[in-house]
Phi, psi and omega in degrees: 000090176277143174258024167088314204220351187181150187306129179309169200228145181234103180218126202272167155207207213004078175066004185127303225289028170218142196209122163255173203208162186209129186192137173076040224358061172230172155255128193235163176213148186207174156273199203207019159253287178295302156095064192224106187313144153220145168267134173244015126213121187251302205030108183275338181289335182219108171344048200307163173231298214255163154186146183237116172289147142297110190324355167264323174091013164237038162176144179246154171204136178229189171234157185260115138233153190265346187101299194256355183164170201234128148285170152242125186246141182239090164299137164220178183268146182323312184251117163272010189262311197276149162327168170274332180296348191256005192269120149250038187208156168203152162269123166268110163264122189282118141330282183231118186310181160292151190165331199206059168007092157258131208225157162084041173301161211175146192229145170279173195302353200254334179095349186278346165208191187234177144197170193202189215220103125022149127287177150071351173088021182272124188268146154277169115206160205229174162248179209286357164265347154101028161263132183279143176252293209235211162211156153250195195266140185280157186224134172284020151196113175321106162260208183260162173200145144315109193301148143282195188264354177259008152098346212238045171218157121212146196271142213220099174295101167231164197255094195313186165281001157276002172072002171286119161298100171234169196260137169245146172249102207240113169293147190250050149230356182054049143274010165190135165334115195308130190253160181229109179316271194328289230016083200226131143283005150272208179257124161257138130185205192053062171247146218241135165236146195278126189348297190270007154111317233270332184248134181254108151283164159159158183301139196238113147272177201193075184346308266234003185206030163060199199305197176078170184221138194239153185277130177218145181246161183219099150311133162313315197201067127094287200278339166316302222285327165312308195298318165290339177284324185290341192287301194309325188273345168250033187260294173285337190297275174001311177293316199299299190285332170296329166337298223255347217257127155302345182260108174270018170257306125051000000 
């Protein structure tokens, strides 16, 4: 999907089989059998870039740029008994206005807010009617970042004024103070959280384990991280004595 100046945005709902899509600066949804685009904003006036099916799969929302500032638009179908692909009309509601440039739009696993990237790389986030609840901290380069899965974290690549990349843990309600996971003075980022919340993977460099850059993961919580190291250790106990056993049915 070229987006006429940059790679196009991809986002699915029912299990796949239905995908919107954004290229030539438009937006289109289709199934993944016929495969026949219908468009749901061509504007000439304006770019889509970004776009998120709602974890229900009954509203899509992107973003419109005009060139001078970014909306959020929250498309749904005319008809809602039909596939979105069988719609040739849809109603739009503009969220969020012009004002600004926005960019690393996103919806959480719950469906209950968005967020996005600023200027200056400062993340919003809002609920799904585009009234804002918080802000996190700006970074002097829009990195990339990660929903949990109960919607009320994201694990956050930023960048200080030194241009050092560390992975941050930012509440998206602003009840608590941004923490900074890495504390590295190389590159943290591209970071991922694990299904059940307990774990943040992401990429590393690390002086102390020479050039390259390596997958490093952080339990969440105390007793995770026991319960897998004791796992882990009678796992090799277990290998050592079948190793070790004179008895090979043992």
């Amino acid at each position: 999907c070229w987006n006429n100046d940059s790679d196009g945005d991809v986002t699915f709902c029912d299990n796949g089989s239905q995908v919107a899509f954004t290229t030539g600066g438009d937006l289109f949804v289709m199934d993944t059998i016929i495969r026949e685009p219908t468009l749901v904003h061509g504007d000439t006036r304006t770019h889509e870039r970004e776009c998120a099916f709602s974890p229900d799969g009954r509203a899509l929302y992107y973003t419109s740029d005009r060139g001078d500032s970014t909306r959020i638009i929250k498309a749904e179908p005319e008809d809602p008994l039909k596939p979105w692909w069988e719609n040739s009309s849809f109603r739009r509601t503009t969220i969020v206005d012009e004002g600004a440039q926005r960019l690393g739009f996103s919806i959480s696993p719950d469906g209950s807010r968005l967020a996005w990237h600023d200027p200056c790389g400062i993340f919003t986030f809002a609920d799904t009617n585009g009234t804002v609840i918080s802000h996190g901290p700006p970074s002097t380069e829009g990195g990339g970042y990660a929903w949990s899965p109960d919607g009320k974290w994201i694990a956050a690549q930023i960048a200080d004024e030194f241009a050092n990349h560390d992975i941050w843990i930012i509440s998206t309600d602003g009840s608590r103070e941004p923490y900074n996971l890495s504390r590295n003075f190389k590159y943290d980022g591209e970071p991922a959280w694990s299904p059940d919340g307990k774990i943040i993977a992401f990429v590393s460099e690390r002086p102390e384990h020479g050039s390259g850059k390596f997958l490093r993961y952080v339990y969440l919580d105390r007793e995770t991280e026991e319960i897998e190291t004791y796992v882990h250790e009678f796992d090799t106990a277990r290998t050592v004595i079948r190793e070790n056993a004179t008895d090979p049915d043992r």
